[in-house]
Amino acid sequence: MDIYSEDKSILLLALSVYKQLTYKLELQLWGVIKSSTAQFLAYNNLVDPQKYHIALGMVFGYFDETKPGTCYPRVRISQEEFAIIKQER
């Protein structure tokens, strides 16, 4: 990755953590994608290793407030619900 892409990844991570804290979402970060994980994703046709390089993976879910002391994800949320992208004309 070039420096521009690395900076974008860091900004995305910072925004994601802020949103996670604001909306009480559980956040799981896969900071380092190991070769075995990359092979798994390629084997299951989730990522084409010829086109893409995975630097950071994130999974979001709501806190399960019905179980005291736990924070298991209850429901996956869509990208549209998590981040609203405004288009300016």
GROMACS .gro file of N, CA and C in nm:
model
  267
    1MET      N    1   0.084  -0.118   0.000
    1MET     CA    2   0.000   0.000   0.000
    1MET      C    3   0.088   0.124   0.000
    2ASP      N    4   0.039   0.228  -0.063
    2ASP     CA    5   0.113   0.353  -0.060
    2ASP      C    6   0.073   0.434   0.064
    3ILE      N    7   0.141   0.545   0.086
    3ILE     CA    8   0.116   0.625   0.206
    3ILE      C    9  -0.026   0.680   0.206
    4TYR      N   10  -0.077   0.720   0.090
    4TYR     CA   11  -0.213   0.773   0.082
    4TYR      C   12  -0.314   0.668   0.128
    5SER      N   13  -0.300   0.546   0.084
    5SER     CA   14  -0.392   0.439   0.123
    5SER      C   15  -0.381   0.408   0.271
    6GLU      N   16  -0.258   0.408   0.324
    6GLU     CA   17  -0.240   0.381   0.466
    6GLU      C   18  -0.306   0.490   0.550
    7ASP      N   19  -0.292   0.616   0.508
    7ASP     CA   20  -0.356   0.726   0.581
    7ASP      C   21  -0.508   0.713   0.577
    8LYS      N   22  -0.563   0.676   0.463
    8LYS     CA   23  -0.707   0.656   0.452
    8LYS      C   24  -0.754   0.544   0.544
    9SER      N   25  -0.674   0.437   0.555
    9SER     CA   26  -0.710   0.326   0.643
    9SER      C   27  -0.712   0.369   0.788
   10ILE      N   28  -0.616   0.451   0.827
   10ILE     CA   29  -0.609   0.500   0.965
   10ILE      C   30  -0.728   0.590   0.995
   11LEU      N   31  -0.764   0.679   0.902
   11LEU     CA   32  -0.879   0.766   0.922
   11LEU      C   33  -1.008   0.686   0.930
   12LEU      N   34  -1.022   0.584   0.847
   12LEU     CA   35  -1.140   0.498   0.851
   12LEU      C   36  -1.148   0.425   0.985
   13LEU      N   37  -1.036   0.376   1.033
   13LEU     CA   38  -1.033   0.308   1.161
   13LEU      C   39  -1.074   0.402   1.273
   14ALA      N   40  -1.021   0.526   1.273
   14ALA     CA   41  -1.055   0.623   1.377
   14ALA      C   42  -1.204   0.655   1.374
   15LEU      N   43  -1.260   0.678   1.256
   15LEU     CA   44  -1.403   0.706   1.244
   15LEU      C   45  -1.486   0.586   1.291
   16SER      N   46  -1.444   0.468   1.256
   16SER     CA   47  -1.518   0.347   1.293
   16SER      C   48  -1.520   0.327   1.444
   17VAL      N   49  -1.407   0.348   1.508
   17VAL     CA   50  -1.401   0.332   1.654
   17VAL      C   51  -1.487   0.438   1.722
   18TYR      N   52  -1.485   0.561   1.671
   18TYR     CA   53  -1.568   0.668   1.727
   18TYR      C   54  -1.716   0.632   1.714
   19LYS      N   55  -1.758   0.587   1.596
   19LYS     CA   56  -1.898   0.548   1.575
   19LYS      C   57  -1.935   0.431   1.666
   20GLN      N   58  -1.843   0.338   1.682
   20GLN     CA   59  -1.868   0.221   1.765
   20GLN      C   60  -1.895   0.264   1.908
   21LEU      N   61  -1.818   0.357   1.960
   21LEU     CA   62  -1.838   0.404   2.096
   21LEU      C   63  -1.966   0.486   2.108
   22THR      N   64  -1.996   0.566   2.007
   22THR     CA   65  -2.113   0.653   2.011
   22THR      C   66  -2.243   0.572   2.008
   23TYR      N   67  -2.250   0.471   1.924
   23TYR     CA   68  -2.374   0.396   1.906
   23TYR      C   69  -2.377   0.264   1.982
   24LYS      N   70  -2.283   0.244   2.073
   24LYS     CA   71  -2.277   0.122   2.154
   24LYS      C   72  -2.276  -0.002   2.067
   25LEU      N   73  -2.191  -0.002   1.967
   25LEU     CA   74  -2.176  -0.118   1.881
   25LEU      C   75  -2.057  -0.199   1.926
   26GLU      N   76  -2.066  -0.329   1.910
   26GLU     CA   77  -1.948  -0.411   1.934
   26GLU      C   78  -1.861  -0.404   1.809
   27LEU      N   79  -1.733  -0.391   1.830
   27LEU     CA   80  -1.640  -0.380   1.718
   27LEU      C   81  -1.532  -0.486   1.735
   28GLN      N   82  -1.514  -0.566   1.632
   28GLN     CA   83  -1.405  -0.662   1.631
   28GLN      C   84  -1.313  -0.624   1.517
   29LEU      N   85  -1.187  -0.603   1.550
   29LEU     CA   86  -1.089  -0.566   1.448
   29LEU      C   87  -1.000  -0.685   1.417
   30TRP      N   88  -0.977  -0.706   1.291
   30TRP     CA   89  -0.877  -0.803   1.248
   30TRP      C   90  -0.761  -0.720   1.198
   31GLY      N   91  -0.674  -0.679   1.289
   31GLY     CA   92  -0.568  -0.586   1.253
   31GLY      C   93  -0.470  -0.644   1.154
   32VAL      N   94  -0.431  -0.767   1.175
   32VAL     CA   95  -0.334  -0.830   1.087
   32VAL      C   96  -0.402  -0.945   1.016
   33ILE      N   97  -0.403  -0.939   0.885
   33ILE     CA   98  -0.459  -1.049   0.806
   33ILE      C   99  -0.344  -1.145   0.776
   34LYS      N  100  -0.348  -1.261   0.839
   34LYS     CA  101  -0.242  -1.360   0.819
   34LYS      C  102  -0.263  -1.432   0.686
   35SER      N  103  -0.160  -1.499   0.642
   35SER     CA  104  -0.169  -1.569   0.514
   35SER      C  105  -0.277  -1.677   0.517
   36SER      N  106  -0.296  -1.743   0.632
   36SER     CA  107  -0.400  -1.846   0.640
   36SER      C  108  -0.539  -1.784   0.625
   37THR      N  109  -0.558  -1.665   0.680
   37THR     CA  110  -0.687  -1.596   0.665
   37THR      C  111  -0.708  -1.554   0.521
   38ALA      N  112  -0.604  -1.502   0.458
   38ALA     CA  113  -0.614  -1.461   0.318
   38ALA      C  114  -0.645  -1.581   0.229
   39GLN      N  115  -0.584  -1.696   0.259
   39GLN     CA  116  -0.612  -1.818   0.182
   39GLN      C  117  -0.757  -1.862   0.201
   40PHE      N  118  -0.807  -1.853   0.324
   40PHE     CA  119  -0.946  -1.888   0.352
   40PHE      C  120  -1.042  -1.800   0.273
   41LEU      N  121  -1.017  -1.668   0.273
   41LEU     CA  122  -1.104  -1.575   0.202
   41LEU      C  123  -1.099  -1.600   0.051
   42ALA      N  124  -0.981  -1.631  -0.001
   42ALA     CA  125  -0.967  -1.659  -0.144
   42ALA      C  126  -1.034  -1.792  -0.179
   43TYR      N  127  -1.018  -1.894  -0.094
   43TYR     CA  128  -1.076  -2.025  -0.120
   43TYR      C  129  -1.229  -2.019  -0.126
   44ASN      N  130  -1.288  -1.935  -0.040
   44ASN     CA  131  -1.433  -1.922  -0.036
   44ASN      C  132  -1.485  -1.812  -0.128
   45ASN      N  133  -1.400  -1.765  -0.220
   45ASN     CA  134  -1.438  -1.664  -0.319
   45ASN      C  135  -1.492  -1.536  -0.256
   46LEU      N  136  -1.439  -1.499  -0.140
   46LEU     CA  137  -1.480  -1.375  -0.076
   46LEU      C  138  -1.392  -1.258  -0.119
   47VAL      N  139  -1.267  -1.286  -0.149
   47VAL     CA  140  -1.173  -1.183  -0.194
   47VAL      C  141  -1.087  -1.241  -0.305
   48ASP      N  142  -1.074  -1.168  -0.413
   48ASP     CA  143  -0.988  -1.209  -0.523
   48ASP      C  144  -0.847  -1.157  -0.495
   49PRO      N  145  -0.752  -1.246  -0.460
   49PRO     CA  146  -0.617  -1.199  -0.425
   49PRO      C  147  -0.541  -1.139  -0.544
   50GLN      N  148  -0.589  -1.164  -0.665
   50GLN     CA  149  -0.524  -1.104  -0.782
   50GLN      C  150  -0.560  -0.956  -0.797
   51LYS      N  151  -0.673  -0.916  -0.738
   51LYS     CA  152  -0.719  -0.778  -0.751
   51LYS      C  153  -0.704  -0.697  -0.623
   52TYR      N  154  -0.721  -0.762  -0.507
   52TYR     CA  155  -0.730  -0.687  -0.382
   52TYR      C  156  -0.629  -0.736  -0.279
   53HIS      N  157  -0.589  -0.644  -0.194
   53HIS     CA  158  -0.503  -0.675  -0.081
   53HIS      C  159  -0.575  -0.630   0.046
   54ILE      N  160  -0.595  -0.721   0.139
   54ILE     CA  161  -0.668  -0.688   0.261
   54ILE      C  162  -0.571  -0.634   0.364
   55ALA      N  163  -0.602  -0.515   0.417
   55ALA     CA  164  -0.517  -0.455   0.519
   55ALA      C  165  -0.585  -0.456   0.655
   56LEU      N  166  -0.718  -0.443   0.656
   56LEU     CA  167  -0.790  -0.431   0.781
   56LEU      C  168  -0.930  -0.485   0.763
   57GLY      N  169  -0.974  -0.566   0.857
   57GLY     CA  170  -1.110  -0.617   0.852
   57GLY      C  171  -1.185  -0.576   0.977
   58MET      N  172  -1.315  -0.546   0.963
   58MET     CA  173  -1.395  -0.504   1.077
   58MET      C  174  -1.532  -0.570   1.071
   59VAL      N  175  -1.584  -0.604   1.187
   59VAL     CA  176  -1.718  -0.660   1.198
   59VAL      C  177  -1.792  -0.580   1.304
   60PHE      N  178  -1.915  -0.538   1.275
   60PHE     CA  179  -1.993  -0.459   1.368
   60PHE      C  180  -2.120  -0.533   1.405
   61GLY      N  181  -2.167  -0.511   1.528
   61GLY     CA  182  -2.295  -0.566   1.571
   61GLY      C  183  -2.343  -0.488   1.691
   62TYR      N  184  -2.474  -0.492   1.718
   62TYR     CA  185  -2.529  -0.424   1.834
   62TYR      C  186  -2.492  -0.499   1.961
   63PHE      N  187  -2.478  -0.425   2.073
   63PHE     CA  188  -2.459  -0.490   2.202
   63PHE      C  189  -2.587  -0.564   2.239
   64ASP      N  190  -2.571  -0.681   2.299
   64ASP     CA  191  -2.687  -0.754   2.350
   64ASP      C  192  -2.704  -0.714   2.496
   65GLU      N  193  -2.797  -0.623   2.520
   65GLU     CA  194  -2.815  -0.569   2.655
   65GLU      C  195  -2.899  -0.660   2.744
   66THR      N  196  -2.951  -0.771   2.689
   66THR     CA  197  -3.032  -0.861   2.771
   66THR      C  198  -2.946  -0.953   2.857
   67LYS      N  199  -2.819  -0.967   2.822
   67LYS     CA  200  -2.729  -1.052   2.900
   67LYS      C  201  -2.634  -0.963   2.978
   68PRO      N  202  -2.645  -0.961   3.110
   68PRO     CA  203  -2.559  -0.872   3.189
   68PRO      C  204  -2.412  -0.911   3.178
   69GLY      N  205  -2.329  -0.810   3.159
   69GLY     CA  206  -2.185  -0.832   3.155
   69GLY      C  207  -2.133  -0.889   3.025
   70THR      N  208  -2.217  -0.895   2.923
   70THR     CA  209  -2.172  -0.949   2.795
   70THR      C  210  -2.194  -0.848   2.685
   71CYS      N  211  -2.128  -0.868   2.576
   71CYS     CA  212  -2.143  -0.777   2.462
   71CYS      C  213  -2.138  -0.857   2.332
   72TYR      N  214  -2.219  -0.960   2.324
   72TYR     CA  215  -2.224  -1.040   2.202
   72TYR      C  216  -2.300  -0.965   2.094
   73PRO      N  217  -2.255  -0.972   1.969
   73PRO     CA  218  -2.330  -0.903   1.865
   73PRO      C  219  -2.466  -0.968   1.843
   74ARG      N  220  -2.568  -0.887   1.839
   74ARG     CA  221  -2.704  -0.937   1.824
   74ARG      C  222  -2.745  -0.940   1.677
   75VAL      N  223  -2.716  -0.833   1.606
   75VAL     CA  224  -2.757  -0.821   1.467
   75VAL      C  225  -2.646  -0.751   1.391
   76ARG      N  226  -2.615  -0.799   1.274
   76ARG     CA  227  -2.522  -0.726   1.188
   76ARG      C  228  -2.593  -0.604   1.133
   77ILE      N  229  -2.523  -0.495   1.118
   77ILE     CA  230  -2.584  -0.375   1.063
   77ILE      C  231  -2.530  -0.349   0.924
   78SER      N  232  -2.611  -0.284   0.844
   78SER     CA  233  -2.569  -0.257   0.707
   78SER      C  234  -2.477  -0.136   0.703
   79GLN      N  235  -2.404  -0.125   0.595
   79GLN     CA  236  -2.314  -0.011   0.577
   79GLN      C  237  -2.394   0.118   0.571
   80GLU      N  238  -2.513   0.115   0.512
   80GLU     CA  239  -2.594   0.235   0.500
   80GLU      C  240  -2.640   0.285   0.637
   81GLU      N  241  -2.666   0.192   0.730
   81GLU     CA  242  -2.707   0.233   0.863
   81GLU      C  243  -2.590   0.288   0.942
   82PHE      N  244  -2.472   0.233   0.919
   82PHE     CA  245  -2.354   0.274   0.995
   82PHE      C  246  -2.300   0.409   0.948
   83ALA      N  247  -2.287   0.426   0.820
   83ALA     CA  248  -2.228   0.548   0.766
   83ALA      C  249  -2.318   0.606   0.658
   84ILE      N  250  -2.354   0.730   0.675
   84ILE     CA  251  -2.434   0.800   0.575
   84ILE      C  252  -2.339   0.887   0.494
   85ILE      N  253  -2.333   0.861   0.365
   85ILE     CA  254  -2.244   0.935   0.277
   85ILE      C  255  -2.327   1.038   0.203
   86LYS      N  256  -2.292   1.166   0.221
   86LYS     CA  257  -2.364   1.274   0.156
   86LYS      C  258  -2.293   1.311   0.027
   87GLN      N  259  -2.370   1.326  -0.078
   87GLN     CA  260  -2.315   1.367  -0.206
   87GLN      C  261  -2.347   1.514  -0.228
   88GLU      N  262  -2.242   1.591  -0.256
   88GLU     CA  263  -2.261   1.733  -0.283
   88GLU      C  264  -2.258   1.756  -0.432
   89ARG      N  265  -2.338   1.849  -0.477
   89ARG     CA  266  -2.342   1.880  -0.621
   89ARG      C  267  -2.275   2.010  -0.647
   0.00000   0.00000   0.00000
